[in-house]
PDB file of C-alpha atoms in Angstrom:
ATOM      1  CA  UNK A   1      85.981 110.538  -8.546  1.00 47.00           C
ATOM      2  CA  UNK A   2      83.039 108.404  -9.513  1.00 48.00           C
ATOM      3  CA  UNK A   3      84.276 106.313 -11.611  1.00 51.00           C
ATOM      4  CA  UNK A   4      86.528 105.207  -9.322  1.00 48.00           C
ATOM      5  CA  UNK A   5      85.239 101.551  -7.981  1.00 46.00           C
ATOM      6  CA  UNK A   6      85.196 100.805  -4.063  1.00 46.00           C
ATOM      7  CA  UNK A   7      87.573  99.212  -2.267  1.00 50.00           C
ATOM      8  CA  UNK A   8      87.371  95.491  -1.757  1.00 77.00           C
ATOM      9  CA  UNK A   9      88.716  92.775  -0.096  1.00 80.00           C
ATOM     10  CA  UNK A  10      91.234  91.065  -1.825  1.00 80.00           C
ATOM     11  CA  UNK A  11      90.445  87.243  -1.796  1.00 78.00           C
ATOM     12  CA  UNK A  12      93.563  86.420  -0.205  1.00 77.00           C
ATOM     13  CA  UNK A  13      92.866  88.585   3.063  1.00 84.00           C
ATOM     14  CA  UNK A  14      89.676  87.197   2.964  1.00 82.00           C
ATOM     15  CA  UNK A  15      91.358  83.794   3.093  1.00 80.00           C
ATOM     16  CA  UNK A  16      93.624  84.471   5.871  1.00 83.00           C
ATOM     17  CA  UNK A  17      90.966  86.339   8.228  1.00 88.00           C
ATOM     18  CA  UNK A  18      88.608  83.338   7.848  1.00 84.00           C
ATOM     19  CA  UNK A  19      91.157  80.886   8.900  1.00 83.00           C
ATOM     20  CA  UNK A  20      93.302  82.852  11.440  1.00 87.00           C
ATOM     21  CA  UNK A  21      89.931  83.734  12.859  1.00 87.00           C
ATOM     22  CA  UNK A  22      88.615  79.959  12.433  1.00 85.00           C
ATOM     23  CA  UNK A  23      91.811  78.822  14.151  1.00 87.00           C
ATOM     24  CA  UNK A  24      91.406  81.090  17.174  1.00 90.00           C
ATOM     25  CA  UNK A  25      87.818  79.585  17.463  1.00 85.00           C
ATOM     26  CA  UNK A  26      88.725  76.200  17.120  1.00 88.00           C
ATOM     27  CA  UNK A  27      91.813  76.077  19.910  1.00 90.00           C
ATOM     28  CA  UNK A  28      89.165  78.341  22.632  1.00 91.00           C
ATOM     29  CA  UNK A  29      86.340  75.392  21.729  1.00 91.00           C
ATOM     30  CA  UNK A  30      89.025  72.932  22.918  1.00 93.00           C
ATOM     31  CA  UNK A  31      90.059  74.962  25.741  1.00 93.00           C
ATOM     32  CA  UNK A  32      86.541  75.557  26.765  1.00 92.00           C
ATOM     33  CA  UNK A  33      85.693  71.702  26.410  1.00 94.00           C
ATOM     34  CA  UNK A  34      88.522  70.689  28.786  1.00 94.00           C
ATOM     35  CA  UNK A  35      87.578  73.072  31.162  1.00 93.00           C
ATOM     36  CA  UNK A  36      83.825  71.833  31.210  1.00 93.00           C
ATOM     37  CA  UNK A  37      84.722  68.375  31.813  1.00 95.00           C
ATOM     38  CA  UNK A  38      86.297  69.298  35.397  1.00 95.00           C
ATOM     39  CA  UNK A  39      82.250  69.075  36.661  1.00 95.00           C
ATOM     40  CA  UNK A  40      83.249  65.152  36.394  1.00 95.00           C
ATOM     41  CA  UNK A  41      85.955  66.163  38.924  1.00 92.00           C
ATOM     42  CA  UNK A  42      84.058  64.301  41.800  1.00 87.00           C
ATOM     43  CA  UNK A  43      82.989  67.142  43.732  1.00 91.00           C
ATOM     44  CA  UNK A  44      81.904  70.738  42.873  1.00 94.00           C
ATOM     45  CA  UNK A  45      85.818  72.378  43.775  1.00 92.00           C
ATOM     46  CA  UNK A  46      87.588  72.008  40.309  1.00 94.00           C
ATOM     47  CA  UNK A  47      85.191  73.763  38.503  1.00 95.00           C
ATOM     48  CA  UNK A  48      84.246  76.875  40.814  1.00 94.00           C
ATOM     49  CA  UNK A  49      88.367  77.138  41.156  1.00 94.00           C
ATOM     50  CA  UNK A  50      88.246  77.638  37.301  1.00 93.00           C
ATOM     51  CA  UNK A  51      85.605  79.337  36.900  1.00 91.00           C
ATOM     52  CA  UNK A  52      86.713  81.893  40.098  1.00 90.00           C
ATOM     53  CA  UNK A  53      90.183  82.278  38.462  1.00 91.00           C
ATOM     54  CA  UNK A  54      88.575  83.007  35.149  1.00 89.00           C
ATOM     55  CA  UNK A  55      85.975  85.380  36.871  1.00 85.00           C
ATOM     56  CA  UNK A  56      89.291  87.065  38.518  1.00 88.00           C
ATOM     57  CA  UNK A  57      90.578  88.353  35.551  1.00 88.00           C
ATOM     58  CA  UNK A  58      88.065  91.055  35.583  1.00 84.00           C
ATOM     59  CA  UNK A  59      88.152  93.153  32.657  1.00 87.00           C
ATOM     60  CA  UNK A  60      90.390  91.099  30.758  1.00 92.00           C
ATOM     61  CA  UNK A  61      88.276  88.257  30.328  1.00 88.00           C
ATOM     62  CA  UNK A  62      85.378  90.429  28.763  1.00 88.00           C
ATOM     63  CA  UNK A  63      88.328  92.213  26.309  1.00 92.00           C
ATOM     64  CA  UNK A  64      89.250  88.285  25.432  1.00 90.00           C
ATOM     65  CA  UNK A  65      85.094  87.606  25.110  1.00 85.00           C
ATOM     66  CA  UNK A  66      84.197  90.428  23.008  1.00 90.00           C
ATOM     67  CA  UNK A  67      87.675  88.811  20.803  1.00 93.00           C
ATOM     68  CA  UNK A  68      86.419  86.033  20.397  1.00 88.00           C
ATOM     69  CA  UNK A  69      82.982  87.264  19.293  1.00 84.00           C
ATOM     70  CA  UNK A  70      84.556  89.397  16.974  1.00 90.00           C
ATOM     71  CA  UNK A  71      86.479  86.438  15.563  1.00 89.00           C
ATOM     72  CA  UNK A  72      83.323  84.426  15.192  1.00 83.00           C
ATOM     73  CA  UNK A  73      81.384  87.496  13.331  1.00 85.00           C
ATOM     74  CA  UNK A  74      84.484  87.661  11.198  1.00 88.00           C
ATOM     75  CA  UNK A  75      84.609  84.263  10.136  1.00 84.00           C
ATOM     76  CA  UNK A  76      81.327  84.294   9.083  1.00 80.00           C
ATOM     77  CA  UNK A  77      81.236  87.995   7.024  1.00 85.00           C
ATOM     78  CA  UNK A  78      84.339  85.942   5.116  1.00 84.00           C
ATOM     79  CA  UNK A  79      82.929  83.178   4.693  1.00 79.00           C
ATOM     80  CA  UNK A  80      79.608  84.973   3.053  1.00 80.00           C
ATOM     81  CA  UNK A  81      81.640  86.769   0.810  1.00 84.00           C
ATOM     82  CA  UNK A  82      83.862  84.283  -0.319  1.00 80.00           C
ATOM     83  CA  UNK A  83      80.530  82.230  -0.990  1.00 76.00           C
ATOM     84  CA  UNK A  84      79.119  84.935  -2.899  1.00 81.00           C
ATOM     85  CA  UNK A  85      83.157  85.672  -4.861  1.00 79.00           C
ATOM     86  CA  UNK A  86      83.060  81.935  -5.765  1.00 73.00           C
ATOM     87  CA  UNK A  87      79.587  81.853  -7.110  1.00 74.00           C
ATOM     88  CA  UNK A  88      79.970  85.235  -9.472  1.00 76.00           C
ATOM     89  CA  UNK A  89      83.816  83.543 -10.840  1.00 70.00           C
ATOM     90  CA  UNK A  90      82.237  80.128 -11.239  1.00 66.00           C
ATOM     91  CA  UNK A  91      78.949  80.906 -12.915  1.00 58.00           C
ATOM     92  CA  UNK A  92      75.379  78.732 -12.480  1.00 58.00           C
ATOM     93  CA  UNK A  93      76.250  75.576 -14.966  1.00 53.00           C
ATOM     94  CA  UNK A  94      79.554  74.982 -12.536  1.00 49.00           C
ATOM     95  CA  UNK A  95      78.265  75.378  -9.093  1.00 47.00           C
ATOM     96  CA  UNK A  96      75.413  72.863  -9.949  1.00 49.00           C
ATOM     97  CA  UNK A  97      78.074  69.852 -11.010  1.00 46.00           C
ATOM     98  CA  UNK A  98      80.457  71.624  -8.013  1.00 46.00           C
ATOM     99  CA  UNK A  99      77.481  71.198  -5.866  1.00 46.00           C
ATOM    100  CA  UNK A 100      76.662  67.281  -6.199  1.00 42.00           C
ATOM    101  CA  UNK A 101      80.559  67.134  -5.252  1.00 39.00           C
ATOM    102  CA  UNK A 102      80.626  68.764  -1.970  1.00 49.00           C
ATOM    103  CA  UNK A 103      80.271  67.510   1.486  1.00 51.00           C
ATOM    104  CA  UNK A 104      77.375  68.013   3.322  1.00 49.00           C
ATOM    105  CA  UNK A 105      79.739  69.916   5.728  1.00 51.00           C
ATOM    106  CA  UNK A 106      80.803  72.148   2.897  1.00 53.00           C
ATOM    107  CA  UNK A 107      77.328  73.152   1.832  1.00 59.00           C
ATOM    108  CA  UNK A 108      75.709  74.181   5.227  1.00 59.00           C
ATOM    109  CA  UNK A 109      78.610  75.786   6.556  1.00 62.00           C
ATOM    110  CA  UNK A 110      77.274  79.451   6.531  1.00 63.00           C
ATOM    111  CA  UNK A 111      73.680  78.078   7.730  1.00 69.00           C
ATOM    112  CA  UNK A 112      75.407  75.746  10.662  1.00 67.00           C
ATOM    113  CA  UNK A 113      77.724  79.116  11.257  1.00 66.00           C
ATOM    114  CA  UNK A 114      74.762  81.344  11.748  1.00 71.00           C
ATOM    115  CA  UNK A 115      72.910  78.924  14.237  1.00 75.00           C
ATOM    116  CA  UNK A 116      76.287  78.487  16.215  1.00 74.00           C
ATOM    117  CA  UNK A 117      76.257  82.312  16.607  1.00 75.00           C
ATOM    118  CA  UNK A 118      72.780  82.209  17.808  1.00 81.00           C
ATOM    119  CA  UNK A 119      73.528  79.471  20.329  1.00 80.00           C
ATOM    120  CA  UNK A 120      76.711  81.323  21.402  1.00 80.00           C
ATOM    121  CA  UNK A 121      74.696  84.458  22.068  1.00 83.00           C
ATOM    122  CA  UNK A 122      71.745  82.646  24.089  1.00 83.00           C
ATOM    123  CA  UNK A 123      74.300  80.902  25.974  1.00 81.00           C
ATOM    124  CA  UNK A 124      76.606  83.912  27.045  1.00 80.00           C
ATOM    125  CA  UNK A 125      72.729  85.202  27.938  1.00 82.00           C
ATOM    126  CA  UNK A 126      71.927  82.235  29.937  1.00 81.00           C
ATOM    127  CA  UNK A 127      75.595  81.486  31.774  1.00 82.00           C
ATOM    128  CA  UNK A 128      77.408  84.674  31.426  1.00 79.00           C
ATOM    129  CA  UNK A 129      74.881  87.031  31.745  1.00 78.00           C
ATOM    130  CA  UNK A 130      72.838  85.392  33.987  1.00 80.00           C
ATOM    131  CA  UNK A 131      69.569  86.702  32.229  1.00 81.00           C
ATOM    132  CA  UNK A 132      67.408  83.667  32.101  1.00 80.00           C
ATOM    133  CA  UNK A 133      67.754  82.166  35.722  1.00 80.00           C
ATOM    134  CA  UNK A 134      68.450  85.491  37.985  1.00 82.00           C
ATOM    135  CA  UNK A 135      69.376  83.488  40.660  1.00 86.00           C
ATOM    136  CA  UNK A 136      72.736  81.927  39.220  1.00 87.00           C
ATOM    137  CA  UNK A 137      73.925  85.035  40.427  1.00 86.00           C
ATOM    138  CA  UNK A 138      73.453  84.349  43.794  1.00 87.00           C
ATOM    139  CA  UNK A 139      74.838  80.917  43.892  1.00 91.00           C
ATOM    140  CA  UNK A 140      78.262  80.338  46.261  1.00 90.00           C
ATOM    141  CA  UNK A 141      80.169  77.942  47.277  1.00 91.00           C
ATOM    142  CA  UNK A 142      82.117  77.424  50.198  1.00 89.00           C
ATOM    143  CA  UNK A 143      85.833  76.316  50.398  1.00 86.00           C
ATOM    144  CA  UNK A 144      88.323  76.051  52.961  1.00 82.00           C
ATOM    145  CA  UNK A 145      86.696  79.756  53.773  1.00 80.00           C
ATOM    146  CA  UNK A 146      86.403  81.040  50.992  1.00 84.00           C
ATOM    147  CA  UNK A 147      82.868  81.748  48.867  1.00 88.00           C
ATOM    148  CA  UNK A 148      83.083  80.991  44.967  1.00 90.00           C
ATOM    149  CA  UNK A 149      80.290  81.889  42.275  1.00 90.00           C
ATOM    150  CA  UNK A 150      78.668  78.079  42.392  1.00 93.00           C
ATOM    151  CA  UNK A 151      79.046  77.389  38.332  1.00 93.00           C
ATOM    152  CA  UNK A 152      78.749  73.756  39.147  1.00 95.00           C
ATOM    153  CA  UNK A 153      75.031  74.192  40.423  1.00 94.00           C
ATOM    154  CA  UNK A 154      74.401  76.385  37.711  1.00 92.00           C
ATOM    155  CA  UNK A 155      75.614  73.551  34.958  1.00 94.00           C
ATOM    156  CA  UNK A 156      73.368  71.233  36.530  1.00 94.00           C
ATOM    157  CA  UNK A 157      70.382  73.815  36.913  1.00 92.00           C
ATOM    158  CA  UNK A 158      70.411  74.881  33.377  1.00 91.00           C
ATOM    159  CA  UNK A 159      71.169  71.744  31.940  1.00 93.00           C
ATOM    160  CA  UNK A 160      68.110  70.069  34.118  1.00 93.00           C
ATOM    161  CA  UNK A 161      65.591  71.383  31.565  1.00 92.00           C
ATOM    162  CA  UNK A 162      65.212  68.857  28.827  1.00 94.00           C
ATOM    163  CA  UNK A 163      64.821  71.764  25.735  1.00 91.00           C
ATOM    164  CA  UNK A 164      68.450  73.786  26.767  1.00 90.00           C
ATOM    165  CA  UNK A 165      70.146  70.147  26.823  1.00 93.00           C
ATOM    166  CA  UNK A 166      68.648  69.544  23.907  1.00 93.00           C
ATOM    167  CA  UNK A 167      69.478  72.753  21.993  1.00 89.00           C
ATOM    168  CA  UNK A 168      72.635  72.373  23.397  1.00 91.00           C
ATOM    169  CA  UNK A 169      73.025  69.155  21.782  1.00 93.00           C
ATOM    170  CA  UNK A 170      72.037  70.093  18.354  1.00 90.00           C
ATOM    171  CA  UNK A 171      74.071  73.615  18.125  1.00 89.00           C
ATOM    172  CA  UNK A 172      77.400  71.343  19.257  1.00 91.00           C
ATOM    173  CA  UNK A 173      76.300  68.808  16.751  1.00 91.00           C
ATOM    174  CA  UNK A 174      76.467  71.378  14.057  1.00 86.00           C
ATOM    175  CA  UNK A 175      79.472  73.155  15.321  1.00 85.00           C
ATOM    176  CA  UNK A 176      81.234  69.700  14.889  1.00 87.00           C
ATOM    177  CA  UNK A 177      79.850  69.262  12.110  1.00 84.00           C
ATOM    178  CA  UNK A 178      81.856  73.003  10.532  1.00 79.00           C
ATOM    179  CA  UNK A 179      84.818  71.769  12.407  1.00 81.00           C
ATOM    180  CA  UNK A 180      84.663  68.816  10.561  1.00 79.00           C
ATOM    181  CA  UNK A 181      85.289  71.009   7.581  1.00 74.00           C
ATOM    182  CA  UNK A 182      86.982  74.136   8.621  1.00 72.00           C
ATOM    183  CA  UNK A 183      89.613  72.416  10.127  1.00 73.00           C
ATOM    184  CA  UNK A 184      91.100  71.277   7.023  1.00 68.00           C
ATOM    185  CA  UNK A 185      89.850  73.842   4.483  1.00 69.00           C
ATOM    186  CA  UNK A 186      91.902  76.215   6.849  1.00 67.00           C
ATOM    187  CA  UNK A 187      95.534  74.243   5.602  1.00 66.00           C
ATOM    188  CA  UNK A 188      94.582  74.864   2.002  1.00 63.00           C
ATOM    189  CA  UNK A 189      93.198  78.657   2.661  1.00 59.00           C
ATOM    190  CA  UNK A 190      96.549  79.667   4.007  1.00 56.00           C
ATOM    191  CA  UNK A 191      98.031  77.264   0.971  1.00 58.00           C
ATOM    192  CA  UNK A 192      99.285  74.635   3.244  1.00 58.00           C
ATOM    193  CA  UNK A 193      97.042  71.938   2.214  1.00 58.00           C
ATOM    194  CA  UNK A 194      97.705  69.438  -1.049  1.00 57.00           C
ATOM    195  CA  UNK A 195      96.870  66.515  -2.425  1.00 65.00           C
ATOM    196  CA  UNK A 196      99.291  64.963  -0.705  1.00 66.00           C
ATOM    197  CA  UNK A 197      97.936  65.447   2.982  1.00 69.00           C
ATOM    198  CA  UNK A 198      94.828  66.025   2.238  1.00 70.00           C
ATOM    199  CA  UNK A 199      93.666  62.790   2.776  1.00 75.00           C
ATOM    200  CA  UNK A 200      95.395  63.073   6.249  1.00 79.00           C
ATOM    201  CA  UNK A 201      94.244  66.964   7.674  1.00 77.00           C
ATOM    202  CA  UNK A 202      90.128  65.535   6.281  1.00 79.00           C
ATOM    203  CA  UNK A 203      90.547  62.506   8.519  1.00 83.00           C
ATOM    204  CA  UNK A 204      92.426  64.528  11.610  1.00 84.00           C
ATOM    205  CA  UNK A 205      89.305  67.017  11.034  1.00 84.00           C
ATOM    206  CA  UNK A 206      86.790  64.654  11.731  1.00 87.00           C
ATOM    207  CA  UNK A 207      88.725  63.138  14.485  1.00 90.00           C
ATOM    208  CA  UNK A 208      89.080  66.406  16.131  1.00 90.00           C
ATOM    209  CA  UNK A 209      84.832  67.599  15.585  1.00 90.00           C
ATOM    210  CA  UNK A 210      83.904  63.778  16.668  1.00 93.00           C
ATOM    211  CA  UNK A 211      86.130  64.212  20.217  1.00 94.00           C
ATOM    212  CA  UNK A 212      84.804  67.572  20.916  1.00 94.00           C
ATOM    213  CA  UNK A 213      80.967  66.833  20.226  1.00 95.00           C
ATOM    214  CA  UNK A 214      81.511  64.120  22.327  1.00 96.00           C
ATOM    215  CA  UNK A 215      83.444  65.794  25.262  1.00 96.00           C
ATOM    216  CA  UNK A 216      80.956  69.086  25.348  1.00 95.00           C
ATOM    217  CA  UNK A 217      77.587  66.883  25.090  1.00 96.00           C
ATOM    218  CA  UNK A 218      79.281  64.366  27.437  1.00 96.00           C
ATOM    219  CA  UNK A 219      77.603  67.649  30.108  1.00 96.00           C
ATOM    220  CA  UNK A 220      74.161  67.629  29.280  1.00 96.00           C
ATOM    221  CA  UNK A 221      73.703  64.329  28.379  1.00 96.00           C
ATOM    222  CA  UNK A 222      74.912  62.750  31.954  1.00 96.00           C
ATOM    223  CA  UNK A 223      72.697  65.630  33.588  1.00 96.00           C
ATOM    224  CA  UNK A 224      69.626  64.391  31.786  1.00 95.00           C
ATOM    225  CA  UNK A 225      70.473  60.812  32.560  1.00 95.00           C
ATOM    226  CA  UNK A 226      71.263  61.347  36.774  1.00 94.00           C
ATOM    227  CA  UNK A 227      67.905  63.282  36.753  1.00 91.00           C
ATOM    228  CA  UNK A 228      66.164  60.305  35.700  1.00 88.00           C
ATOM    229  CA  UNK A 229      68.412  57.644  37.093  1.00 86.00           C
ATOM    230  CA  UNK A 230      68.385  55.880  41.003  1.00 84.00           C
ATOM    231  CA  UNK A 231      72.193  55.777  40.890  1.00 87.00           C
ATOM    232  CA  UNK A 232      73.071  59.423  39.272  1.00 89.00           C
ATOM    233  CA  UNK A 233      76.362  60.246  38.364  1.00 90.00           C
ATOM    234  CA  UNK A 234      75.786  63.680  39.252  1.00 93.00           C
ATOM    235  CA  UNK A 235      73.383  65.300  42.498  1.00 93.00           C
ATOM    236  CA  UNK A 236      71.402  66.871  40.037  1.00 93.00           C
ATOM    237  CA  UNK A 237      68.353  65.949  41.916  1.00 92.00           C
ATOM    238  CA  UNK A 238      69.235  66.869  44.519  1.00 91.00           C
ATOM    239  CA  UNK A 239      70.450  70.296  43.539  1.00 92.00           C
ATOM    240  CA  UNK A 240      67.456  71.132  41.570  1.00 91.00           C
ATOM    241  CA  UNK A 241      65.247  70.237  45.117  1.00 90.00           C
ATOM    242  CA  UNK A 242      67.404  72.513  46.994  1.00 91.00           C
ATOM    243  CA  UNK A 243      67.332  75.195  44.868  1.00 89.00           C
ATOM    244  CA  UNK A 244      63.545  75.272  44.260  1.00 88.00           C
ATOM    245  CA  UNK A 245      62.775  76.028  47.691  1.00 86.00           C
ATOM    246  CA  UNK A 246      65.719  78.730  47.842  1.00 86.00           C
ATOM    247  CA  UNK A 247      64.238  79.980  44.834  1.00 82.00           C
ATOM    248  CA  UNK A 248      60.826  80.561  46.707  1.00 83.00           C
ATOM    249  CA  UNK A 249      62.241  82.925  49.800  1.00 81.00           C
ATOM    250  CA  UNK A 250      64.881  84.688  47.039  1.00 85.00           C
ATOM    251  CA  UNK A 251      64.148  87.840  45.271  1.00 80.00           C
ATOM    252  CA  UNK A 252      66.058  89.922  42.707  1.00 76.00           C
ATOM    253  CA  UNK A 253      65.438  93.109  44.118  1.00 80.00           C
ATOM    254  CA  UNK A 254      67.176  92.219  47.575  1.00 79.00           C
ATOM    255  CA  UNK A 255      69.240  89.155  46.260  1.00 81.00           C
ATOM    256  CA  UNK A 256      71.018  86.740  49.086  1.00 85.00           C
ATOM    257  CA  UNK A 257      73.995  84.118  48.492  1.00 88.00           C
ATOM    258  CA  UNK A 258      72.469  80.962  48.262  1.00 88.00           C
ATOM    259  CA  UNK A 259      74.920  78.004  49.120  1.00 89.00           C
ATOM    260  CA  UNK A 260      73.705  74.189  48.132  1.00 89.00           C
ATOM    261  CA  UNK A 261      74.206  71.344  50.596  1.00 89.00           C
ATOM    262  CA  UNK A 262      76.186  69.192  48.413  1.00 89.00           C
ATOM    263  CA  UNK A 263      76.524  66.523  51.646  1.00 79.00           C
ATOM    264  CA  UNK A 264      73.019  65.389  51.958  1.00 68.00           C
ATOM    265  CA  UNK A 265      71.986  61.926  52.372  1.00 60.00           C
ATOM    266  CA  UNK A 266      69.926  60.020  49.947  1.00 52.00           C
ATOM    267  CA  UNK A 267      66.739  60.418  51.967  1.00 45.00           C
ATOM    268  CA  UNK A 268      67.401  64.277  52.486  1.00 48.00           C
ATOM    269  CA  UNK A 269      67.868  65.723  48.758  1.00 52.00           C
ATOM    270  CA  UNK A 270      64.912  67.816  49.154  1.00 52.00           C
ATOM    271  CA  UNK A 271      66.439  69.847  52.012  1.00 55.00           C
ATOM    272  CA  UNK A 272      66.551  73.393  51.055  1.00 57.00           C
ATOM    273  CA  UNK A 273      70.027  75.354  50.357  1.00 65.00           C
ATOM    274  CA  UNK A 274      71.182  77.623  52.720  1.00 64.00           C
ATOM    275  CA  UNK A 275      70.318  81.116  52.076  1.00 57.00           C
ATOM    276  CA  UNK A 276      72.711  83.118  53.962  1.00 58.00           C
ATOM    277  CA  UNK A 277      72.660  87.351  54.713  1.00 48.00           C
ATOM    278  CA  UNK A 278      74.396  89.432  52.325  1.00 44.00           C
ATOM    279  CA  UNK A 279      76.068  91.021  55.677  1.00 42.00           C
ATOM    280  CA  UNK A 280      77.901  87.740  56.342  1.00 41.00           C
ATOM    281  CA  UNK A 281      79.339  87.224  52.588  1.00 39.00           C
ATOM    282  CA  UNK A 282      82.013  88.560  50.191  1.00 37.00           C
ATOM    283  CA  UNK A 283      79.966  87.429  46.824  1.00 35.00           C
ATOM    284  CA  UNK A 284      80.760  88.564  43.730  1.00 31.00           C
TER     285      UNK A 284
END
């Protein structure tokens, strides 16, 4: 019985885990983009209706999150072992001529995969979880009624502070910058890829990682500018004012819904949100 070696992975599964579970990545990051870009809407309504519809599929949505986390660790246990498969078959003379071959792209993909999970994780901590700024929790908004988890002033909030927008920046840069990649190395993992087209599926990859660094940092990058700008294209300003004072009469131990005026005037951006009873409100 011990002589018997241990089970492996055969390189083909290994193949088609990494790029089903690269493909299931790469369709949610457009998904997630398109949703994001709704805070360009005009007002703050889109994006609390999607984020309250996503927020009402209760368990689900955690069962699809905790998917798609497994997906990501997946990717990158394949991808490390693959690495590691190619490096034993190849030998040290090869990979140093393969090396001065590759794309940049190709050669940081594991490093660039394990900062995108650490960027994932800090921001399910700082939007999902609510960790970092205790009061996104509280935040509603009102609508025809009805009182929706305020996602919108939490965007602007979080993205207010120069070293999260630019973290932000850099993690999506490097995502792109795998997608770039991944993209097409998934065709020719699953065998679909030639010489043929792959001219083609290396060009549509870089298309694809250049549109969705641009939509995603499109966010952060037009929050930094309207806090610094007379004629912002978002009321970050005036968010941020109201939510400083509601942050100073709010406490975590007896938390209240705190609603932002989103109708000031210019001259009036520093009036405080609303902080309303937890009596009078159906919150989350």
């Amino acid at each position: 019985m011990s002589d018997i070696p241990p089970a492996r992975i055969p390189s083909l599964v290994k193949k088609y885990l990494m790029a089903g579970s690269g493909m299931v990545f790469t369709l949610f990051v457009l998904g997630h983009m398109l949703g994001n870009l709704q805070i360009f809407a005009g007002s703050p309504g889109p994006i609390n209706r999607y984020a309250n519809f996503l927020q009402s599929l209760g368990e689900l949505l955690w069962l699809v999150r905790l998917f798609l986390l497994a997906c990501i660790v997946v990717h990158i246990w394949m991808a490390i072992l693959l690495t590691l498969e190619n490096r034993r078959a190849r030998g040290p003379g090869y990979v140093k001529n393969a090396t001065v071959q590759a794309t940049y792209a190709s050669r940081t993909m594991i490093w660039s995969g394990l900062i995108v999970l650490a960027f994932i994780l800090f921001h399910l901590a700082h939007y999902t979880l609510q960790i970092i700024h205790p009061i996104f929790k509280s935040l509603e908004y009102v609508e025809d009624g009805h009182r929706l988890h305020d996602v919108y002033a939490m965007v602007l909030i979080g993205f207010s502070y120069p070293a999260v927008a630019a973290f932000y920046v850099i993690a999506i840069g490097l995502l792109c910058l795998h997608l770039s990649h991944g993209v097409s190395s998934m065709f020719q993992s699953v065998g679909l890829r030639n010489e043929k087209w792959r001219y083609c599926l290396n060009n549509a990859a870089l298309a694809y990682g250049w549109f969705i660094f641009l939509g995603f940092i499109s966010v952060p990058v037009a929050v930094q500018l309207s806090l610094h700008s007379a004629h912002p294209m978002l009321p970050v300003q005036s968010v941020l004012s109201q939510i400083e004072t509601a942050d100073k009469a709010w406490s975590a131990e007896t938390p209240t819904p705190v609603v932002v005026n989103y109708f000031l005037p210019s001259d009036n951006a520093a009036a405080p949100a609303s902080v309303t009873p937890p009596a009078t409100t159906k919150g989350f």
